[in-house]
PDB file of C-alpha atoms (C1' of nucleotides) in Angstrom:
ATOM      1  CA  UNK H  13     -30.298 -26.484 -68.643  1.00 66.00           C
ATOM      2  CA  UNK H  14     -30.646 -28.011 -65.234  1.00 81.00           C
ATOM      3  CA  UNK H  15     -33.313 -29.519 -63.097  1.00 87.00           C
ATOM      4  CA  UNK H  16     -34.298 -26.070 -61.857  1.00 91.00           C
ATOM      5  CA  UNK H  17     -35.451 -25.107 -65.331  1.00 94.00           C
ATOM      6  CA  UNK H  18     -37.483 -28.274 -65.638  1.00 95.00           C
ATOM      7  CA  UNK H  19     -39.320 -27.647 -62.411  1.00 96.00           C
ATOM      8  CA  UNK H  20     -39.800 -23.982 -63.117  1.00 96.00           C
ATOM      9  CA  UNK H  21     -41.436 -24.805 -66.435  1.00 97.00           C
ATOM     10  CA  UNK H  22     -44.252 -26.589 -64.647  1.00 95.00           C
ATOM     11  CA  UNK H  23     -47.208 -24.291 -64.904  1.00 92.00           C
ATOM     12  CA  UNK H  24     -45.428 -21.781 -67.091  1.00 97.00           C
ATOM     13  CA  UNK H  25     -44.878 -23.931 -70.171  1.00 97.00           C
ATOM     14  CA  UNK H  26     -48.615 -24.189 -70.726  1.00 98.00           C
ATOM     15  CA  UNK H  27     -48.891 -20.405 -70.653  1.00 97.00           C
ATOM     16  CA  UNK H  28     -45.909 -20.085 -72.975  1.00 98.00           C
ATOM     17  CA  UNK H  29     -47.487 -22.385 -75.528  1.00 98.00           C
ATOM     18  CA  UNK H  30     -50.854 -20.648 -75.263  1.00 98.00           C
ATOM     19  CA  UNK H  31     -49.058 -17.347 -75.796  1.00 97.00           C
ATOM     20  CA  UNK H  32     -47.342 -18.718 -78.897  1.00 97.00           C
ATOM     21  CA  UNK H  33     -50.683 -19.895 -80.242  1.00 97.00           C
ATOM     22  CA  UNK H  34     -52.163 -16.486 -79.498  1.00 96.00           C
ATOM     23  CA  UNK H  35     -49.724 -14.969 -81.987  1.00 94.00           C
ATOM     24  CA  UNK H  36     -50.804 -17.424 -84.664  1.00 94.00           C
ATOM     25  CA  UNK H  37     -51.850 -21.092 -85.041  1.00 97.00           C
ATOM     26  CA  UNK H  38     -49.082 -23.658 -85.060  1.00 97.00           C
ATOM     27  CA  UNK H  39     -48.442 -27.404 -84.928  1.00 98.00           C
ATOM     28  CA  UNK H  40     -46.436 -29.344 -82.384  1.00 97.00           C
ATOM     29  CA  UNK H  41     -43.180 -29.797 -84.243  1.00 97.00           C
ATOM     30  CA  UNK H  42     -43.213 -26.135 -85.215  1.00 97.00           C
ATOM     31  CA  UNK H  43     -43.795 -25.028 -81.623  1.00 97.00           C
ATOM     32  CA  UNK H  44     -40.935 -27.196 -80.424  1.00 97.00           C
ATOM     33  CA  UNK H  45     -38.485 -25.790 -82.942  1.00 95.00           C
ATOM     34  CA  UNK H  46     -39.606 -22.231 -82.320  1.00 94.00           C
ATOM     35  CA  UNK H  47     -39.024 -22.740 -78.593  1.00 95.00           C
ATOM     36  CA  UNK H  48     -35.565 -24.100 -79.333  1.00 94.00           C
ATOM     37  CA  UNK H  49     -34.788 -21.051 -81.449  1.00 90.00           C
ATOM     38  CA  UNK H  50     -35.860 -18.853 -78.565  1.00 90.00           C
ATOM     39  CA  UNK H  51     -33.377 -20.487 -76.233  1.00 90.00           C
ATOM     40  CA  UNK H  52     -35.398 -23.297 -74.679  1.00 92.00           C
ATOM     41  CA  UNK H  53     -32.946 -25.791 -76.100  1.00 90.00           C
ATOM     42  CA  UNK H  54     -33.756 -28.615 -73.732  1.00 89.00           C
ATOM     43  CA  UNK H  55     -37.512 -28.820 -73.900  1.00 94.00           C
ATOM     44  CA  UNK H  56     -38.327 -32.375 -74.901  1.00 94.00           C
ATOM     45  CA  UNK H  57     -40.547 -32.943 -77.908  1.00 96.00           C
ATOM     46  CA  UNK H  58     -42.680 -35.377 -75.966  1.00 96.00           C
ATOM     47  CA  UNK H  59     -43.383 -32.679 -73.391  1.00 97.00           C
ATOM     48  CA  UNK H  60     -44.913 -30.370 -75.984  1.00 98.00           C
ATOM     49  CA  UNK H  61     -47.078 -33.081 -77.512  1.00 98.00           C
ATOM     50  CA  UNK H  62     -48.343 -34.153 -74.104  1.00 98.00           C
ATOM     51  CA  UNK H  63     -49.139 -30.543 -73.260  1.00 98.00           C
ATOM     52  CA  UNK H  64     -51.009 -30.090 -76.541  1.00 98.00           C
ATOM     53  CA  UNK H  65     -53.103 -33.181 -75.834  1.00 97.00           C
ATOM     54  CA  UNK H  66     -53.988 -31.739 -72.416  1.00 97.00           C
ATOM     55  CA  UNK H  67     -55.024 -28.308 -73.644  1.00 98.00           C
ATOM     56  CA  UNK H  68     -57.000 -29.874 -76.482  1.00 97.00           C
ATOM     57  CA  UNK H  69     -58.874 -32.098 -74.023  1.00 96.00           C
ATOM     58  CA  UNK H  70     -59.616 -29.069 -71.866  1.00 96.00           C
ATOM     59  CA  UNK H  71     -61.049 -27.348 -74.931  1.00 97.00           C
ATOM     60  CA  UNK H  72     -58.606 -24.436 -74.975  1.00 98.00           C
ATOM     61  CA  UNK H  73     -57.673 -24.894 -78.629  1.00 98.00           C
ATOM     62  CA  UNK H  74     -59.251 -25.866 -81.932  1.00 98.00           C
ATOM     63  CA  UNK H  75     -57.485 -28.462 -84.037  1.00 97.00           C
ATOM     64  CA  UNK H  76     -57.204 -28.925 -87.778  1.00 96.00           C
ATOM     65  CA  UNK H  77     -55.344 -31.686 -89.604  1.00 95.00           C
ATOM     66  CA  UNK H  78     -53.274 -30.319 -92.446  1.00 95.00           C
ATOM     67  CA  UNK H  79     -51.305 -32.547 -94.874  1.00 92.00           C
ATOM     68  CA  UNK H  80     -47.562 -31.940 -94.893  1.00 89.00           C
ATOM     69  CA  UNK H  81     -45.344 -32.077 -97.970  1.00 86.00           C
ATOM     70  CA  UNK H  82     -42.657 -33.846 -95.976  1.00 86.00           C
ATOM     71  CA  UNK H  83     -44.024 -36.231 -93.398  1.00 88.00           C
ATOM     72  CA  UNK H  84     -47.235 -37.268 -91.693  1.00 92.00           C
ATOM     73  CA  UNK H  85     -50.121 -34.765 -91.469  1.00 94.00           C
ATOM     74  CA  UNK H  86     -49.728 -31.847 -89.087  1.00 96.00           C
ATOM     75  CA  UNK H  87     -52.143 -31.096 -86.290  1.00 97.00           C
ATOM     76  CA  UNK H  88     -52.512 -27.331 -86.356  1.00 98.00           C
ATOM     77  CA  UNK H  89     -53.717 -25.839 -83.077  1.00 98.00           C
ATOM     78  CA  UNK H  90     -55.378 -22.445 -82.750  1.00 98.00           C
ATOM     79  CA  UNK H  91     -56.370 -20.664 -79.563  1.00 98.00           C
ATOM     80  CA  UNK H  92     -60.123 -20.303 -79.000  1.00 97.00           C
ATOM     81  CA  UNK H  93     -62.110 -18.164 -76.555  1.00 97.00           C
ATOM     82  CA  UNK H  94     -61.607 -20.540 -73.617  1.00 97.00           C
ATOM     83  CA  UNK H  95     -57.903 -20.658 -74.294  1.00 97.00           C
ATOM     84  CA  UNK H  96     -57.836 -16.885 -74.410  1.00 97.00           C
ATOM     85  CA  UNK H  97     -59.369 -16.720 -70.952  1.00 97.00           C
ATOM     86  CA  UNK H  98     -56.878 -19.194 -69.546  1.00 97.00           C
ATOM     87  CA  UNK H  99     -54.074 -17.219 -71.144  1.00 97.00           C
ATOM     88  CA  UNK H 100     -55.361 -14.015 -69.549  1.00 97.00           C
ATOM     89  CA  UNK H 101     -55.451 -15.768 -66.185  1.00 97.00           C
ATOM     90  CA  UNK H 102     -51.920 -16.977 -66.828  1.00 97.00           C
ATOM     91  CA  UNK H 103     -50.707 -13.422 -67.320  1.00 97.00           C
ATOM     92  CA  UNK H 104     -52.356 -12.363 -64.076  1.00 96.00           C
ATOM     93  CA  UNK H 105     -50.820 -15.253 -62.136  1.00 96.00           C
ATOM     94  CA  UNK H 106     -47.451 -14.690 -63.732  1.00 97.00           C
ATOM     95  CA  UNK H 107     -47.590 -10.981 -62.945  1.00 96.00           C
ATOM     96  CA  UNK H 108     -48.395 -11.685 -59.303  1.00 95.00           C
ATOM     97  CA  UNK H 109     -45.544 -14.165 -58.947  1.00 96.00           C
ATOM     98  CA  UNK H 110     -43.007 -12.127 -60.887  1.00 96.00           C
ATOM     99  CA  UNK H 111     -43.777  -9.045 -58.826  1.00 95.00           C
ATOM    100  CA  UNK H 112     -43.202 -10.828 -55.522  1.00 95.00           C
ATOM    101  CA  UNK H 113     -40.057 -12.530 -56.702  1.00 96.00           C
ATOM    102  CA  UNK H 114     -38.667  -9.238 -57.933  1.00 94.00           C
ATOM    103  CA  UNK H 115     -39.404  -7.786 -54.506  1.00 92.00           C
ATOM    104  CA  UNK H 116     -37.417 -10.593 -52.918  1.00 91.00           C
ATOM    105  CA  UNK H 117     -34.558 -10.064 -55.321  1.00 92.00           C
ATOM    106  CA  UNK H 118     -34.593  -6.403 -54.476  1.00 86.00           C
ATOM    107  CA  UNK H 119     -34.679  -7.154 -50.747  1.00 82.00           C
ATOM    108  CA  UNK H 120     -31.479  -9.176 -51.047  1.00 78.00           C
ATOM    109  CA  UNK H 121     -29.636  -6.720 -53.239  1.00 75.00           C
ATOM    110  CA  UNK H 122     -30.672  -3.776 -51.067  1.00 71.00           C
ATOM    111  CA  UNK H 123     -31.138  -5.031 -47.486  1.00 69.00           C
ATOM    112  CA  UNK H 124     -32.537  -2.674 -44.893  1.00 62.00           C
ATOM    113  CA  UNK H 125     -34.010  -2.700 -41.406  1.00 59.00           C
ATOM    114  CA  UNK H 126     -37.686  -3.439 -41.574  1.00 53.00           C
ATOM    115  CA  UNK H 127     -39.738  -1.318 -39.203  1.00 50.00           C
ATOM    116  CA  UNK H 128     -43.064  -2.685 -40.347  1.00 48.00           C
ATOM    117  CA  UNK H 129     -44.730  -5.415 -38.300  1.00 41.00           C
TER     118      UNK H 129
ATOM    119  CA  UNK S   8     -55.633 -18.890 -55.790  1.00 68.00           C
ATOM    120  CA  UNK S   9     -56.125 -21.328 -58.574  1.00 82.00           C
ATOM    121  CA  UNK S  10     -54.424 -24.384 -59.926  1.00 88.00           C
ATOM    122  CA  UNK S  11     -52.244 -22.238 -62.150  1.00 93.00           C
ATOM    123  CA  UNK S  12     -50.592 -20.714 -59.098  1.00 95.00           C
ATOM    124  CA  UNK S  13     -49.951 -24.146 -57.626  1.00 96.00           C
ATOM    125  CA  UNK S  14     -48.268 -25.383 -60.760  1.00 96.00           C
ATOM    126  CA  UNK S  15     -46.317 -22.192 -61.218  1.00 96.00           C
ATOM    127  CA  UNK S  16     -44.972 -22.465 -57.661  1.00 97.00           C
ATOM    128  CA  UNK S  17     -43.386 -25.788 -58.498  1.00 95.00           C
ATOM    129  CA  UNK S  18     -39.758 -25.020 -58.947  1.00 91.00           C
ATOM    130  CA  UNK S  19     -40.067 -21.411 -57.834  1.00 97.00           C
ATOM    131  CA  UNK S  20     -41.127 -21.978 -54.243  1.00 98.00           C
ATOM    132  CA  UNK S  21     -37.783 -23.496 -53.395  1.00 98.00           C
ATOM    133  CA  UNK S  22     -36.039 -20.413 -54.761  1.00 98.00           C
ATOM    134  CA  UNK S  23     -38.428 -18.148 -52.891  1.00 98.00           C
ATOM    135  CA  UNK S  24     -37.655 -19.863 -49.593  1.00 98.00           C
ATOM    136  CA  UNK S  25     -33.923 -19.817 -50.260  1.00 98.00           C
ATOM    137  CA  UNK S  26     -34.216 -16.111 -51.010  1.00 97.00           C
ATOM    138  CA  UNK S  27     -36.057 -15.524 -47.736  1.00 97.00           C
ATOM    139  CA  UNK S  28     -33.336 -17.391 -45.884  1.00 97.00           C
ATOM    140  CA  UNK S  29     -30.701 -15.320 -47.680  1.00 96.00           C
ATOM    141  CA  UNK S  30     -32.111 -12.212 -46.030  1.00 95.00           C
ATOM    142  CA  UNK S  31     -31.822 -13.796 -42.607  1.00 95.00           C
ATOM    143  CA  UNK S  32     -32.247 -17.197 -40.928  1.00 97.00           C
ATOM    144  CA  UNK S  33     -35.798 -18.288 -40.180  1.00 98.00           C
ATOM    145  CA  UNK S  34     -37.858 -21.239 -38.995  1.00 98.00           C
ATOM    146  CA  UNK S  35     -40.690 -23.001 -40.799  1.00 97.00           C
ATOM    147  CA  UNK S  36     -43.669 -21.444 -39.105  1.00 97.00           C
ATOM    148  CA  UNK S  37     -42.142 -18.006 -39.520  1.00 97.00           C
ATOM    149  CA  UNK S  38     -41.502 -18.545 -43.222  1.00 98.00           C
ATOM    150  CA  UNK S  39     -45.081 -19.672 -43.740  1.00 97.00           C
ATOM    151  CA  UNK S  40     -46.581 -16.651 -42.029  1.00 95.00           C
ATOM    152  CA  UNK S  41     -44.211 -14.285 -43.807  1.00 95.00           C
ATOM    153  CA  UNK S  42     -45.260 -15.763 -47.136  1.00 95.00           C
ATOM    154  CA  UNK S  43     -48.908 -15.311 -46.198  1.00 94.00           C
ATOM    155  CA  UNK S  44     -48.266 -11.675 -45.342  1.00 91.00           C
ATOM    156  CA  UNK S  45     -46.662 -11.207 -48.735  1.00 90.00           C
ATOM    157  CA  UNK S  46     -49.789 -12.406 -50.500  1.00 90.00           C
ATOM    158  CA  UNK S  47     -49.167 -16.142 -50.829  1.00 93.00           C
ATOM    159  CA  UNK S  48     -52.250 -16.797 -48.754  1.00 90.00           C
ATOM    160  CA  UNK S  49     -52.802 -20.355 -49.931  1.00 90.00           C
ATOM    161  CA  UNK S  50     -49.430 -21.938 -49.411  1.00 95.00           C
ATOM    162  CA  UNK S  51     -49.955 -24.936 -47.140  1.00 95.00           C
ATOM    163  CA  UNK S  52     -47.857 -25.257 -44.012  1.00 96.00           C
ATOM    164  CA  UNK S  53     -47.031 -28.846 -44.865  1.00 97.00           C
ATOM    165  CA  UNK S  54     -45.599 -27.720 -48.178  1.00 97.00           C
ATOM    166  CA  UNK S  55     -43.050 -25.509 -46.469  1.00 98.00           C
ATOM    167  CA  UNK S  56     -42.004 -28.155 -43.971  1.00 98.00           C
ATOM    168  CA  UNK S  57     -41.591 -30.736 -46.712  1.00 98.00           C
ATOM    169  CA  UNK S  58     -39.539 -28.266 -48.735  1.00 98.00           C
ATOM    170  CA  UNK S  59     -37.337 -27.485 -45.738  1.00 98.00           C
ATOM    171  CA  UNK S  60     -36.711 -31.191 -45.198  1.00 97.00           C
ATOM    172  CA  UNK S  61     -35.659 -31.500 -48.834  1.00 97.00           C
ATOM    173  CA  UNK S  62     -33.252 -28.568 -48.844  1.00 98.00           C
ATOM    174  CA  UNK S  63     -31.797 -29.712 -45.542  1.00 97.00           C
ATOM    175  CA  UNK S  64     -31.167 -33.192 -46.934  1.00 96.00           C
ATOM    176  CA  UNK S  65     -29.511 -31.663 -49.974  1.00 96.00           C
ATOM    177  CA  UNK S  66     -27.251 -29.714 -47.648  1.00 97.00           C
ATOM    178  CA  UNK S  67     -28.319 -26.242 -48.763  1.00 98.00           C
ATOM    179  CA  UNK S  68     -29.022 -25.004 -45.245  1.00 98.00           C
ATOM    180  CA  UNK S  69     -27.653 -25.317 -41.726  1.00 98.00           C
ATOM    181  CA  UNK S  70     -30.096 -26.079 -38.937  1.00 97.00           C
ATOM    182  CA  UNK S  71     -30.166 -25.043 -35.308  1.00 96.00           C
ATOM    183  CA  UNK S  72     -32.770 -26.012 -32.722  1.00 96.00           C
ATOM    184  CA  UNK S  73     -33.881 -23.025 -30.673  1.00 95.00           C
ATOM    185  CA  UNK S  74     -36.320 -23.276 -27.729  1.00 93.00           C
ATOM    186  CA  UNK S  75     -39.500 -21.248 -28.131  1.00 90.00           C
ATOM    187  CA  UNK S  76     -41.319 -19.404 -25.364  1.00 86.00           C
ATOM    188  CA  UNK S  77     -44.646 -20.503 -26.771  1.00 87.00           C
ATOM    189  CA  UNK S  78     -44.568 -23.969 -28.265  1.00 89.00           C
ATOM    190  CA  UNK S  79     -42.189 -26.732 -29.285  1.00 93.00           C
ATOM    191  CA  UNK S  80     -38.593 -25.863 -30.208  1.00 95.00           C
ATOM    192  CA  UNK S  81     -38.030 -24.036 -33.474  1.00 97.00           C
ATOM    193  CA  UNK S  82     -35.818 -25.354 -36.233  1.00 97.00           C
ATOM    194  CA  UNK S  83     -33.978 -22.299 -37.469  1.00 98.00           C
ATOM    195  CA  UNK S  84     -32.591 -22.668 -40.988  1.00 98.00           C
ATOM    196  CA  UNK S  85     -29.769 -20.569 -42.378  1.00 98.00           C
ATOM    197  CA  UNK S  86     -28.461 -20.542 -45.931  1.00 98.00           C
ATOM    198  CA  UNK S  87     -24.950 -21.948 -46.343  1.00 97.00           C
ATOM    199  CA  UNK S  88     -22.506 -21.767 -49.251  1.00 97.00           C
ATOM    200  CA  UNK S  89     -24.164 -24.587 -51.193  1.00 97.00           C
ATOM    201  CA  UNK S  90     -27.532 -22.966 -50.740  1.00 97.00           C
ATOM    202  CA  UNK S  91     -26.099 -19.687 -51.943  1.00 97.00           C
ATOM    203  CA  UNK S  92     -24.945 -21.326 -55.154  1.00 97.00           C
ATOM    204  CA  UNK S  93     -28.325 -22.921 -55.748  1.00 97.00           C
ATOM    205  CA  UNK S  94     -29.971 -19.567 -55.101  1.00 97.00           C
ATOM    206  CA  UNK S  95     -27.659 -17.868 -57.592  1.00 97.00           C
ATOM    207  CA  UNK S  96     -28.552 -20.523 -60.146  1.00 97.00           C
ATOM    208  CA  UNK S  97     -32.215 -19.933 -59.337  1.00 97.00           C
ATOM    209  CA  UNK S  98     -31.865 -16.236 -60.131  1.00 97.00           C
ATOM    210  CA  UNK S  99     -30.188 -17.058 -63.429  1.00 96.00           C
ATOM    211  CA  UNK S 100     -32.900 -19.532 -64.386  1.00 96.00           C
ATOM    212  CA  UNK S 101     -35.628 -17.166 -63.278  1.00 97.00           C
ATOM    213  CA  UNK S 102     -34.087 -14.295 -65.218  1.00 96.00           C
ATOM    214  CA  UNK S 103     -33.883 -16.397 -68.346  1.00 95.00           C
ATOM    215  CA  UNK S 104     -37.495 -17.492 -68.066  1.00 96.00           C
ATOM    216  CA  UNK S 105     -38.867 -14.078 -67.116  1.00 96.00           C
ATOM    217  CA  UNK S 106     -37.059 -12.452 -70.008  1.00 95.00           C
ATOM    218  CA  UNK S 107     -38.522 -14.833 -72.567  1.00 95.00           C
ATOM    219  CA  UNK S 108     -41.997 -14.634 -71.137  1.00 96.00           C
ATOM    220  CA  UNK S 109     -41.873 -10.846 -71.196  1.00 94.00           C
ATOM    221  CA  UNK S 110     -40.822 -11.080 -74.827  1.00 92.00           C
ATOM    222  CA  UNK S 111     -43.861 -13.233 -75.545  1.00 91.00           C
ATOM    223  CA  UNK S 112     -46.132 -10.839 -73.710  1.00 91.00           C
ATOM    224  CA  UNK S 113     -44.700  -7.996 -75.725  1.00 87.00           C
ATOM    225  CA  UNK S 114     -45.142  -9.946 -78.979  1.00 82.00           C
ATOM    226  CA  UNK S 115     -48.847 -10.349 -78.280  1.00 78.00           C
ATOM    227  CA  UNK S 116     -49.455  -6.787 -77.160  1.00 75.00           C
ATOM    228  CA  UNK S 117     -47.540  -5.381 -80.127  1.00 72.00           C
ATOM    229  CA  UNK S 118     -47.919  -7.844 -83.024  1.00 69.00           C
ATOM    230  CA  UNK S 119     -45.983  -7.241 -86.212  1.00 63.00           C
ATOM    231  CA  UNK S 120     -45.146  -8.985 -89.456  1.00 60.00           C
ATOM    232  CA  UNK S 121     -42.034 -11.068 -89.041  1.00 54.00           C
ATOM    233  CA  UNK S 122     -39.810 -10.990 -92.062  1.00 51.00           C
ATOM    234  CA  UNK S 123     -37.206 -13.327 -90.629  1.00 49.00           C
ATOM    235  CA  UNK S 124     -37.256 -16.958 -91.773  1.00 42.00           C
TER     236      UNK S 124
ATOM    237  C1'  DT A  27     -33.973 -51.389-104.068  1.00 50.67           C
ATOM    238  C1'  DC A  28     -33.003 -50.402 -99.498  1.00 50.67           C
ATOM    239  C1'  DC A  29     -31.744 -47.696 -95.963  1.00 50.67           C
ATOM    240  C1'  DC A  30     -31.105 -43.290 -93.697  1.00 50.67           C
ATOM    241  C1'  DG A  31     -32.216 -38.787 -92.074  1.00 50.67           C
ATOM    242  C1'  DG A  32     -35.589 -35.156 -91.432  1.00 50.67           C
ATOM    243  C1'  DT A  33     -40.389 -34.340 -90.522  1.00 50.67           C
ATOM    244  C1'  DA A  34     -44.341 -35.285 -87.326  1.00 50.67           C
ATOM    245  C1'  DT A  35     -46.977 -37.511 -83.710  1.00 50.67           C
ATOM    246  C1'  DT A  36     -47.843 -40.672 -79.701  1.00 50.67           C
ATOM    247  C1'  DC A  37     -47.311 -43.160 -75.363  1.00 50.67           C
ATOM    248  C1'  DA A  38     -45.783 -45.834 -71.121  1.00 50.67           C
ATOM    249  C1'  DG A  39     -43.140 -45.262 -67.137  1.00 50.67           C
ATOM    250  C1'  DT A  40     -40.523 -42.309 -63.849  1.00 50.67           C
ATOM    251  C1'  DC A  41     -39.423 -38.318 -60.937  1.00 50.67           C
ATOM    252  C1'  DT A  42     -40.206 -34.095 -58.574  1.00 50.67           C
ATOM    253  C1'  DT A  43     -43.030 -31.171 -56.148  1.00 50.67           C
ATOM    254  C1'  DG A  44     -47.130 -28.912 -54.081  1.00 50.67           C
ATOM    255  C1'  DC A  45     -51.616 -30.016 -51.639  1.00 50.67           C
ATOM    256  C1'  DT A  46     -54.759 -32.448 -48.369  1.00 50.67           C
ATOM    257  C1'  DA A  47     -55.462 -34.236 -44.153  1.00 50.67           C
ATOM    258  C1'  DT A  48     -54.042 -35.608 -40.053  1.00 50.67           C
ATOM    259  C1'  DG A  49     -51.274 -36.202 -35.977  1.00 50.67           C
ATOM    260  C1'  DT A  50     -48.037 -34.798 -32.398  1.00 50.67           C
ATOM    261  C1'  DA A  51     -46.412 -31.587 -28.983  1.00 50.67           C
ATOM    262  C1'  DC A  52     -45.795 -27.302 -26.056  1.00 50.67           C
ATOM    263  C1'  DC A  53     -47.769 -23.447 -23.685  1.00 50.67           C
ATOM    264  C1'  DG A  54     -50.895 -19.859 -21.426  1.00 50.67           C
ATOM    265  C1'  DG A  55     -55.473 -18.229 -20.293  1.00 50.67           C
ATOM    266  C1'  DT A  56     -60.126 -19.170 -18.757  1.00 50.67           C
TER     267       DT A  56
ATOM    268  C1'  DA Q   4     -59.558 -29.490 -17.787  1.00 50.67           C
ATOM    269  C1'  DC Q   5     -60.029 -27.443 -22.078  1.00 50.67           C
ATOM    270  C1'  DC Q   6     -59.079 -24.507 -26.000  1.00 50.67           C
ATOM    271  C1'  DG Q   7     -56.477 -21.863 -29.188  1.00 50.67           C
ATOM    272  C1'  DG Q   8     -52.129 -20.361 -30.969  1.00 50.67           C
ATOM    273  C1'  DT Q   9     -47.497 -21.892 -31.817  1.00 50.67           C
ATOM    274  C1'  DA Q  10     -44.475 -25.348 -34.135  1.00 50.67           C
ATOM    275  C1'  DC Q  11     -43.197 -29.459 -36.606  1.00 50.67           C
ATOM    276  C1'  DA Q  12     -43.941 -33.877 -39.306  1.00 50.67           C
ATOM    277  C1'  DT Q  13     -45.815 -37.202 -42.623  1.00 50.67           C
ATOM    278  C1'  DA Q  14     -48.628 -40.442 -45.669  1.00 50.67           C
ATOM    279  C1'  DG Q  15     -51.101 -40.423 -49.805  1.00 50.67           C
ATOM    280  C1'  DC Q  16     -52.588 -37.936 -53.946  1.00 50.67           C
ATOM    281  C1'  DA Q  17     -52.386 -35.061 -58.284  1.00 50.67           C
ATOM    282  C1'  DA Q  18     -50.111 -32.577 -61.905  1.00 50.67           C
ATOM    283  C1'  DG Q  19     -46.709 -31.911 -65.118  1.00 50.67           C
ATOM    284  C1'  DA Q  20     -41.972 -32.479 -67.369  1.00 50.67           C
ATOM    285  C1'  DC Q  21     -38.569 -35.991 -68.908  1.00 50.67           C
ATOM    286  C1'  DT Q  22     -36.821 -40.467 -70.941  1.00 50.67           C
ATOM    287  C1'  DG Q  23     -37.000 -43.655 -74.387  1.00 50.67           C
ATOM    288  C1'  DA Q  24     -39.107 -45.931 -77.780  1.00 50.67           C
ATOM    289  C1'  DA Q  25     -42.371 -46.706 -81.419  1.00 50.67           C
ATOM    290  C1'  DT Q  26     -44.952 -45.351 -85.562  1.00 50.67           C
ATOM    291  C1'  DA Q  27     -45.426 -43.083 -90.012  1.00 50.67           C
ATOM    292  C1'  DC Q  28     -44.377 -40.303 -94.303  1.00 50.67           C
ATOM    293  C1'  DC Q  29     -41.096 -38.699 -97.612  1.00 50.67           C
ATOM    294  C1'  DG Q  30     -36.863 -37.825-100.422  1.00 50.67           C
ATOM    295  C1'  DG Q  31     -32.065 -38.782-101.700  1.00 50.67           C
ATOM    296  C1'  DG Q  32     -27.839 -41.611-101.960  1.00 50.67           C
ATOM    297  C1'  DA Q  33     -25.217 -46.202-102.036  1.00 50.67           C
TER     298       DA Q  33
END
DNA sequence: TCCCGGTATTCAGTCTTGCTATGTACCGGT
DNA sequence: ACCGGTACATAGCAAGACTGAATACCGGGA
């Protein structure tokens, strides 16, 4: 994907990851590969780990180290109450933005005189 | 609005402004007040001007100075062919992102066992 | 044995972009 | 003369995504 995707992910990627964790706990590598499966083929691994560090420091997730059968121990993240609140706020913000952008899209596809001022 | 909105605007605000210009040409001050009317009450004026400078330098818009009856001359921006392409790409990127995020929202609202692995 | 590839995490440095704060300039009304 | 609304510009800051590299654990093949 292009630069546009990168910039558009700012602010939304955090919500995406919180939403993934809301479904069930997961560790960084797992999140990255699940995102790739879902079509986000170009999200850098380092980006996800950095994001996880941030949300952990903000206390939005609980962390548990779990030994892996093939590699270093996994850090399994699970959403806690704070994270749930931030996720809820994310959905509100997203809804607001998506609604307005859809309006704009509609305005272009179906232009009309605007009598309201 | 909160920090989430700010971060989410990164990457989308450019598309929003291009979309506004696709409807009809406009100048900076006008774009700002139109955005405020549409609910983006906290978008800083400086942000819009900086964005307009960027898209002008990238050649996405044509500019025309028009004298104003009440203030300094207006810089009226109109979308050109390049800008149209970038806007089209924006809609594709937005569509991709919105689709996946809606999927995630749906997955949380309607959780189910996933038998696929 | 030694190396390689897959798993798993971390970090320093860079770039883009929105915000803050401020400054400039033009105009009409009081 | 001053003030408020119109209109544009910019320097410095903060946040977040990317690049590239390093570290570490494990199994299998030459």
